[in-house]
Amino acid sequence: MGQKVHPGGMRVGVIHDWKSNWYTGTKEFAAYLLEDIKIREHIHGKLSHAGLSDILIRKDAQRITIDIYTARPGIVIGKSGVEVDALRKEIHGMTNKAVHININEIKRPELDAKLVAQSIAEQLENRVSFRRAMKRSLASAIRSGAQGVKVVCGGRLGGGEMSRSEMYSEGRVPLHTIRADIDYGFAEAKTTSGRIGVKVWINKGEIMPEGYEGVSQRDSRLGDQDQARRRGGPTEGLGASREGGRGRGPDREGLGPVRQRRRGQGGPRRPGGARGRGRAAGEAAPPAEAQTEPAVETPPVEAENAAAETPQAEQPAPEAAADEKTTEKPKPTRKKRP
């Protein structure tokens, strides 16, 4: 219980590379490893105030190349390169090899986990509320474009007698997804009540293999596709197939054009509907064929001739009409009492 795996070491060889690149035999391996540790400790001790994020070391037979990533390159370089020259001489005296140093600037320190942890630790040392410092760094990282951030502080938070840990997170931080580019940083705040550890995880997105062609990372989830469709943007993948079946466009997924139904077509509706509003309740609706045929206007002369030719309905005989009348039953008369 409690074993943790470093996010950077878990992804080495898949999406991340080693921070020390050299090869040697079994006998010299320990000496090379101790040399790397001494170089890193020396640089961190001398440039602790310069916002160092990462140090990469490459070793050849007679040369050492060091890449320093910092948010304040001016402090590392110094005036006209004095600080870099002094650092190069010190490392040359430690290793007795030619040393070459490259200074790289981090343009967005809000997305670097190591720098975020250092800034939180500095605020805790300056007696800033730990909740405020954590939430502020969380919001700035999300605003800068991070897909997920998690921050954990542990120790005597707020000067309490018992140590505890608090965590704040936002977004997605999938630690078991190897293709997710998760940056991890750790720093310690040296306060009057003791040390407070700060851990930061930042998800910078997914790194897909070369030649991968699939759903774009922006619309990879159905929820993102739904948001894109509401905003009127293009949809891909599963969302595109669902969107194609809903519309009344000319072609639905290659099934042919959709025929538009006329308003006059269709079966009879109820008398209370739109078609039967001007019709009596007992009158039946005309058939569909009669509705679809256009009305042809006849000239007045032809209409009179047609009325003359049509025979009038025969009037029923008066006797038949009398027979049809029902005889009324006489009403019973009541006898008057004396």
GROMACS .gro file of C-alpha atoms in nm:
model
  338
    1MET     CA    1   0.000   0.000   0.000
    2GLY     CA    2   0.111   0.351  -0.072
    3GLN     CA    3   0.366   0.285  -0.347
    4LYS     CA    4   0.368   0.569  -0.599
    5VAL     CA    5   0.523   0.585  -0.945
    6HIS     CA    6   0.684   0.904  -1.072
    7PRO     CA    7   0.482   1.029  -1.374
    8GLY     CA    8   0.797   1.125  -1.561
    9GLY     CA    9   0.978   0.796  -1.502
   10MET     CA   10   0.668   0.598  -1.599
   11ARG     CA   11   0.662   0.763  -1.944
   12VAL     CA   12   1.034   0.740  -2.022
   13GLY     CA   13   1.084   0.568  -2.355
   14VAL     CA   14   0.724   0.628  -2.466
   15ILE     CA   15   0.669   1.004  -2.484
   16HIS     CA   16   0.955   1.132  -2.264
   17ASP     CA   17   1.332   1.093  -2.290
   18TRP     CA   18   1.598   1.042  -2.027
   19LYS     CA   19   1.728   1.350  -1.843
   20SER     CA   20   2.081   1.210  -1.855
   21ASN     CA   21   2.212   1.066  -2.183
   22TRP     CA   22   2.539   0.876  -2.171
   23TYR     CA   23   2.667   0.521  -2.188
   24THR     CA   24   2.951   0.354  -2.000
   25GLY     CA   25   3.064   0.018  -1.874
   26THR     CA   26   2.969  -0.146  -1.549
   27LYS     CA   27   3.283  -0.035  -1.365
   28GLU     CA   28   3.240   0.335  -1.445
   29PHE     CA   29   2.863   0.354  -1.405
   30ALA     CA   30   2.868   0.455  -1.037
   31ALA     CA   31   3.122   0.733  -1.096
   32TYR     CA   32   2.919   0.875  -1.387
   33LEU     CA   33   2.600   0.867  -1.180
   34LEU     CA   34   2.761   1.047  -0.883
   35GLU     CA   35   2.903   1.304  -1.122
   36ASP     CA   36   2.552   1.381  -1.254
   37ILE     CA   37   2.416   1.416  -0.900
   38LYS     CA   38   2.694   1.658  -0.803
   39ILE     CA   39   2.640   1.872  -1.114
   40ARG     CA   40   2.267   1.902  -1.050
   41GLU     CA   41   2.312   1.982  -0.680
   42HIS     CA   42   2.569   2.249  -0.760
   43ILE     CA   43   2.352   2.419  -1.023
   44HIS     CA   44   2.042   2.409  -0.801
   45GLY     CA   45   2.237   2.550  -0.506
   46LYS     CA   46   2.388   2.836  -0.705
   47LEU     CA   47   2.081   2.927  -0.913
   48SER     CA   48   1.803   2.848  -0.671
   49HIS     CA   49   1.657   3.200  -0.711
   50ALA     CA   50   1.658   3.188  -1.093
   51GLY     CA   51   1.347   2.973  -1.138
   52LEU     CA   52   1.513   2.654  -1.261
   53SER     CA   53   1.280   2.394  -1.407
   54ASP     CA   54   1.492   2.118  -1.559
   55ILE     CA   55   1.853   2.023  -1.620
   56LEU     CA   56   1.949   1.786  -1.903
   57ILE     CA   57   2.296   1.634  -1.922
   58ARG     CA   58   2.464   1.471  -2.224
   59LYS     CA   59   2.811   1.319  -2.190
   60ASP     CA   60   3.060   1.229  -2.459
   61ALA     CA   61   3.413   1.099  -2.423
   62GLN     CA   62   3.569   1.437  -2.339
   63ARG     CA   63   3.274   1.676  -2.334
   64ILE     CA   64   2.970   1.748  -2.118
   65THR     CA   65   2.670   1.940  -2.257
   66ILE     CA   66   2.424   2.083  -2.007
   67ASP     CA   67   2.083   2.226  -2.102
   68ILE     CA   68   1.931   2.451  -1.836
   69TYR     CA   69   1.560   2.539  -1.859
   70THR     CA   70   1.469   2.849  -1.660
   71ALA     CA   71   1.199   3.113  -1.642
   72ARG     CA   72   1.458   3.389  -1.573
   73PRO     CA   73   1.739   3.349  -1.824
   74GLY     CA   74   1.879   3.694  -1.748
   75ILE     CA   75   1.971   3.594  -1.394
   76VAL     CA   76   2.140   3.273  -1.513
   77ILE     CA   77   2.339   3.442  -1.788
   78GLY     CA   78   2.434   3.751  -1.588
   79LYS     CA   79   2.575   4.074  -1.720
   80SER     CA   80   2.756   4.000  -2.048
   81GLY     CA   81   2.762   3.628  -1.962
   82VAL     CA   82   2.966   3.651  -1.642
   83GLU     CA   83   2.750   3.408  -1.444
   84VAL     CA   84   2.753   3.143  -1.717
   85ASP     CA   85   3.132   3.161  -1.750
   86ALA     CA   86   3.177   3.123  -1.375
   87LEU     CA   87   2.940   2.824  -1.371
   88ARG     CA   88   3.125   2.663  -1.662
   89LYS     CA   89   3.462   2.696  -1.483
   90GLU     CA   90   3.323   2.547  -1.162
   91ILE     CA   91   3.178   2.242  -1.340
   92HIS     CA   92   3.504   2.200  -1.537
   93GLY     CA   93   3.695   2.190  -1.209
   94MET     CA   94   3.457   1.918  -1.080
   95THR     CA   95   3.470   1.691  -1.386
   96ASN     CA   96   3.800   1.779  -1.564
   97LYS     CA   97   3.612   1.778  -1.897
   98ALA     CA   98   3.512   2.043  -2.149
   99VAL     CA   99   3.175   2.187  -2.049
  100HIS     CA  100   2.920   2.347  -2.281
  101ILE     CA  101   2.609   2.513  -2.129
  102ASN     CA  102   2.288   2.604  -2.313
  103ILE     CA  103   2.031   2.836  -2.152
  104ASN     CA  104   1.668   2.780  -2.260
  105GLU     CA  105   1.385   3.012  -2.161
  106ILE     CA  106   1.044   2.883  -2.048
  107LYS     CA  107   0.792   3.120  -2.207
  108ARG     CA  108   0.487   2.991  -2.016
  109PRO     CA  109   0.589   2.919  -1.655
  110GLU     CA  110   0.221   2.866  -1.557
  111LEU     CA  111   0.231   2.530  -1.741
  112ASP     CA  112   0.553   2.405  -1.580
  113ALA     CA  113   0.483   2.191  -1.274
  114LYS     CA  114   0.820   2.253  -1.111
  115LEU     CA  115   0.787   2.631  -1.137
  116VAL     CA  116   0.427   2.623  -1.013
  117ALA     CA  117   0.533   2.421  -0.707
  118GLN     CA  118   0.819   2.664  -0.639
  119SER     CA  119   0.588   2.966  -0.660
  120ILE     CA  120   0.342   2.807  -0.415
  121ALA     CA  121   0.628   2.725  -0.177
  122GLU     CA  122   0.754   3.085  -0.192
  123GLN     CA  123   0.408   3.217  -0.112
  124LEU     CA  124   0.379   2.980   0.186
  125GLU     CA  125   0.714   3.105   0.314
  126ASN     CA  126   0.581   3.461   0.289
  127ARG     CA  127   0.283   3.366   0.512
  128VAL     CA  128   0.025   3.365   0.233
  129SER     CA  129  -0.283   3.148   0.292
  130PHE     CA  130  -0.218   2.806   0.143
  131ARG     CA  131  -0.571   2.782   0.002
  132ARG     CA  132  -0.538   3.112  -0.177
  133ALA     CA  133  -0.197   3.019  -0.321
  134MET     CA  134  -0.318   2.679  -0.443
  135LYS     CA  135  -0.639   2.809  -0.603
  136ARG     CA  136  -0.459   3.098  -0.769
  137SER     CA  137  -0.200   2.871  -0.933
  138LEU     CA  138  -0.477   2.628  -1.031
  139ALA     CA  139  -0.676   2.900  -1.207
  140SER     CA  140  -0.372   3.044  -1.388
  141ALA     CA  141  -0.272   2.702  -1.524
  142ILE     CA  142  -0.623   2.629  -1.653
  143ARG     CA  143  -0.640   2.975  -1.806
  144SER     CA  144  -0.310   2.914  -1.988
  145GLY     CA  145  -0.447   2.605  -2.163
  146ALA     CA  146  -0.381   2.308  -1.934
  147GLN     CA  147  -0.633   2.023  -1.965
  148GLY     CA  148  -0.606   1.935  -1.596
  149VAL     CA  149  -0.420   2.038  -1.279
  150LYS     CA  150  -0.385   1.878  -0.936
  151VAL     CA  151  -0.211   2.041  -0.638
  152VAL     CA  152  -0.140   1.879  -0.301
  153CYS     CA  153   0.009   2.050   0.005
  154GLY     CA  154   0.110   1.852   0.312
  155GLY     CA  155   0.250   1.956   0.649
  156ARG     CA  156   0.151   2.186   0.934
  157LEU     CA  157  -0.082   2.390   0.716
  158GLY     CA  158  -0.171   2.725   0.867
  159GLY     CA  159   0.056   2.656   1.165
  160GLY     CA  160  -0.167   2.377   1.299
  161GLU     CA  161  -0.042   2.141   1.567
  162MET     CA  162  -0.113   1.829   1.360
  163SER     CA  163   0.011   1.792   1.007
  164ARG     CA  164  -0.239   1.722   0.731
  165SER     CA  165  -0.267   1.740   0.355
  166GLU     CA  166  -0.514   1.918   0.128
  167MET     CA  167  -0.572   1.871  -0.242
  168TYR     CA  168  -0.734   2.085  -0.511
  169SER     CA  169  -0.784   1.965  -0.868
  170GLU     CA  170  -0.955   2.078  -1.185
  171GLY     CA  171  -0.989   1.910  -1.523
  172ARG     CA  172  -0.851   1.567  -1.616
  173VAL     CA  173  -0.523   1.425  -1.481
  174PRO     CA  174  -0.510   1.063  -1.608
  175LEU     CA  175  -0.197   0.927  -1.438
  176HIS     CA  176  -0.237   0.578  -1.589
  177THR     CA  177  -0.272   0.702  -1.949
  178ILE     CA  178   0.080   0.670  -2.089
  179ARG     CA  179   0.020   0.895  -2.392
  180ALA     CA  180  -0.096   1.180  -2.164
  181ASP     CA  181   0.181   1.438  -2.123
  182ILE     CA  182   0.173   1.491  -1.747
  183ASP     CA  183   0.434   1.716  -1.588
  184TYR     CA  184   0.516   1.660  -1.221
  185GLY     CA  185   0.690   1.898  -0.986
  186PHE     CA  186   0.780   1.900  -0.617
  187ALA     CA  187   0.903   2.176  -0.386
  188GLU     CA  188   0.938   2.238  -0.012
  189ALA     CA  189   0.843   2.549   0.180
  190LYS     CA  190   1.060   2.614   0.486
  191THR     CA  191   0.820   2.782   0.729
  192THR     CA  192   0.859   2.867   1.098
  193SER     CA  193   0.630   2.578   1.193
  194GLY     CA  194   0.815   2.323   0.979
  195ARG     CA  195   0.846   2.215   0.618
  196ILE     CA  196   0.543   2.199   0.390
  197GLY     CA  197   0.566   1.984   0.081
  198VAL     CA  198   0.401   2.093  -0.245
  199LYS     CA  199   0.324   1.852  -0.530
  200VAL     CA  200   0.184   1.961  -0.867
  201TRP     CA  201   0.057   1.755  -1.160
  202ILE     CA  202  -0.027   1.931  -1.491
  203ASN     CA  203  -0.186   1.757  -1.789
  204LYS     CA  204  -0.068   1.925  -2.111
  205GLY     CA  205  -0.265   1.702  -2.349
  206GLU     CA  206  -0.200   1.377  -2.532
  207ILE     CA  207   0.102   1.296  -2.749
  208MET     CA  208  -0.005   1.060  -3.029
  209PRO     CA  209   0.239   0.845  -3.233
  210GLU     CA  210   0.370   0.967  -3.568
  211GLY     CA  211   0.137   0.911  -3.861
  212TYR     CA  212  -0.170   0.883  -3.641
  213GLU     CA  213  -0.481   1.010  -3.815
  214GLY     CA  214  -0.806   1.000  -3.627
  215VAL     CA  215  -1.047   1.214  -3.436
  216SER     CA  216  -0.896   1.549  -3.351
  217GLN     CA  217  -0.790   1.591  -2.991
  218ARG     CA  218  -1.019   1.891  -2.946
  219ASP     CA  219  -1.334   1.692  -3.031
  220SER     CA  220  -1.220   1.351  -2.910
  221ARG     CA  221  -1.500   1.319  -2.653
  222LEU     CA  222  -1.870   1.319  -2.724
  223GLY     CA  223  -1.922   1.601  -2.477
  224ASP     CA  224  -1.675   1.820  -2.668
  225GLN     CA  225  -1.846   1.729  -2.996
  226ASP     CA  226  -2.183   1.832  -2.855
  227GLN     CA  227  -2.041   2.167  -2.749
  228ALA     CA  228  -1.890   2.218  -3.095
  229ARG     CA  229  -2.222   2.137  -3.260
  230ARG     CA  230  -2.406   2.386  -3.038
  231ARG     CA  231  -2.155   2.655  -3.130
  232GLY     CA  232  -2.198   2.578  -3.500
  233GLY     CA  233  -1.852   2.429  -3.554
  234PRO     CA  234  -1.759   2.116  -3.753
  235THR     CA  235  -1.800   1.776  -3.592
  236GLU     CA  236  -1.594   1.465  -3.655
  237GLY     CA  237  -1.607   1.099  -3.570
  238LEU     CA  238  -1.917   0.969  -3.395
  239GLY     CA  239  -2.069   1.314  -3.367
  240ALA     CA  240  -2.061   1.362  -3.745
  241SER     CA  241  -2.257   1.041  -3.807
  242ARG     CA  242  -2.517   1.138  -3.548
  243GLU     CA  243  -2.543   1.487  -3.693
  244GLY     CA  244  -2.585   1.358  -4.051
  245GLY     CA  245  -2.895   1.156  -3.964
  246ARG     CA  246  -3.081   1.442  -3.800
  247GLY     CA  247  -3.088   1.708  -4.069
  248ARG     CA  248  -3.315   1.734  -4.372
  249GLY     CA  249  -3.033   1.803  -4.611
  250PRO     CA  250  -3.013   1.684  -4.972
  251ASP     CA  251  -2.816   1.371  -4.884
  252ARG     CA  252  -2.814   1.175  -4.558
  253GLU     CA  253  -2.503   0.956  -4.538
  254GLY     CA  254  -2.535   0.851  -4.905
  255LEU     CA  255  -2.898   0.733  -4.877
  256GLY     CA  256  -3.018   0.970  -5.152
  257PRO     CA  257  -3.207   1.298  -5.148
  258VAL     CA  258  -3.488   1.347  -4.901
  259ARG     CA  259  -3.825   1.419  -5.062
  260GLN     CA  260  -4.012   1.709  -4.916
  261ARG     CA  261  -4.380   1.632  -4.843
  262ARG     CA  262  -4.642   1.872  -4.970
  263ARG     CA  263  -4.874   2.035  -4.729
  264GLY     CA  264  -5.184   1.911  -4.914
  265GLN     CA  265  -5.076   1.546  -4.911
  266GLY     CA  266  -5.155   1.301  -4.638
  267GLY     CA  267  -5.458   1.134  -4.487
  268PRO     CA  268  -5.762   1.310  -4.349
  269ARG     CA  269  -5.726   1.481  -4.018
  270ARG     CA  270  -5.966   1.533  -3.734
  271PRO     CA  271  -6.242   1.795  -3.775
  272GLY     CA  272  -6.077   2.011  -3.512
  273GLY     CA  273  -5.749   2.019  -3.709
  274ALA     CA  274  -5.618   2.278  -3.950
  275ARG     CA  275  -5.791   2.118  -4.249
  276GLY     CA  276  -6.137   2.072  -4.092
  277ARG     CA  277  -6.185   2.407  -3.923
  278GLY     CA  278  -6.429   2.546  -4.186
  279ARG     CA  279  -6.619   2.213  -4.222
  280ALA     CA  280  -6.921   2.090  -4.033
  281ALA     CA  281  -6.878   1.831  -3.762
  282GLY     CA  282  -7.065   1.555  -3.946
  283GLU     CA  283  -6.920   1.629  -4.291
  284ALA     CA  284  -6.652   1.390  -4.409
  285ALA     CA  285  -6.319   1.518  -4.539
  286PRO     CA  286  -6.261   1.494  -4.916
  287PRO     CA  287  -6.022   1.224  -5.038
  288ALA     CA  288  -5.652   1.294  -5.089
  289GLU     CA  289  -5.679   1.285  -5.471
  290ALA     CA  290  -5.940   1.560  -5.474
  291GLN     CA  291  -5.717   1.776  -5.257
  292THR     CA  292  -5.410   1.738  -5.470
  293GLU     CA  293  -5.583   1.818  -5.804
  294PRO     CA  294  -5.573   2.188  -5.886
  295ALA     CA  295  -5.908   2.365  -5.925
  296VAL     CA  296  -5.994   2.452  -6.289
  297GLU     CA  297  -6.194   2.767  -6.341
  298THR     CA  298  -6.483   2.732  -6.594
  299PRO     CA  299  -6.613   3.027  -6.795
  300PRO     CA  300  -6.960   3.157  -6.700
  301VAL     CA  301  -7.131   3.042  -7.027
  302GLU     CA  302  -7.016   2.683  -6.987
  303ALA     CA  303  -7.126   2.687  -6.623
  304GLU     CA  304  -7.484   2.791  -6.720
  305ASN     CA  305  -7.508   2.516  -6.987
  306ALA     CA  306  -7.386   2.258  -6.739
  307ALA     CA  307  -7.651   2.371  -6.486
  308ALA     CA  308  -7.926   2.342  -6.751
  309GLU     CA  309  -7.823   1.992  -6.853
  310THR     CA  310  -7.819   1.853  -6.498
  311PRO     CA  311  -8.165   1.716  -6.407
  312GLN     CA  312  -8.326   1.843  -6.094
  313ALA     CA  313  -8.394   1.602  -5.813
  314GLU     CA  314  -8.749   1.464  -5.818
  315GLN     CA  315  -8.982   1.596  -5.554
  316PRO     CA  316  -9.149   1.327  -5.343
  317ALA     CA  317  -9.525   1.282  -5.384
  318PRO     CA  318  -9.754   1.440  -5.123
  319GLU     CA  319  -9.908   1.102  -5.039
  320ALA     CA  320  -9.572   0.948  -4.975
  321ALA     CA  321  -9.484   1.242  -4.760
  322ALA     CA  322  -9.807   1.193  -4.564
  323ASP     CA  323  -9.735   0.826  -4.515
  324GLU     CA  324  -9.398   0.907  -4.382
  325LYS     CA  325  -9.552   1.119  -4.105
  326THR     CA  326  -9.582   0.931  -3.783
  327THR     CA  327  -9.916   0.925  -3.607
  328GLU     CA  328  -9.914   1.092  -3.275
  329LYS     CA  329 -10.043   0.893  -2.974
  330PRO     CA  330 -10.335   1.049  -2.780
  331LYS     CA  331 -10.246   1.180  -2.438
  332PRO     CA  332 -10.432   1.013  -2.146
  333THR     CA  333 -10.692   1.233  -1.980
  334ARG     CA  334 -10.722   1.257  -1.608
  335LYS     CA  335 -11.060   1.233  -1.437
  336LYS     CA  336 -11.167   1.524  -1.230
  337ARG     CA  337 -11.263   1.453  -0.874
  338PRO     CA  338 -11.609   1.560  -0.763
   0.00000   0.00000   0.00000
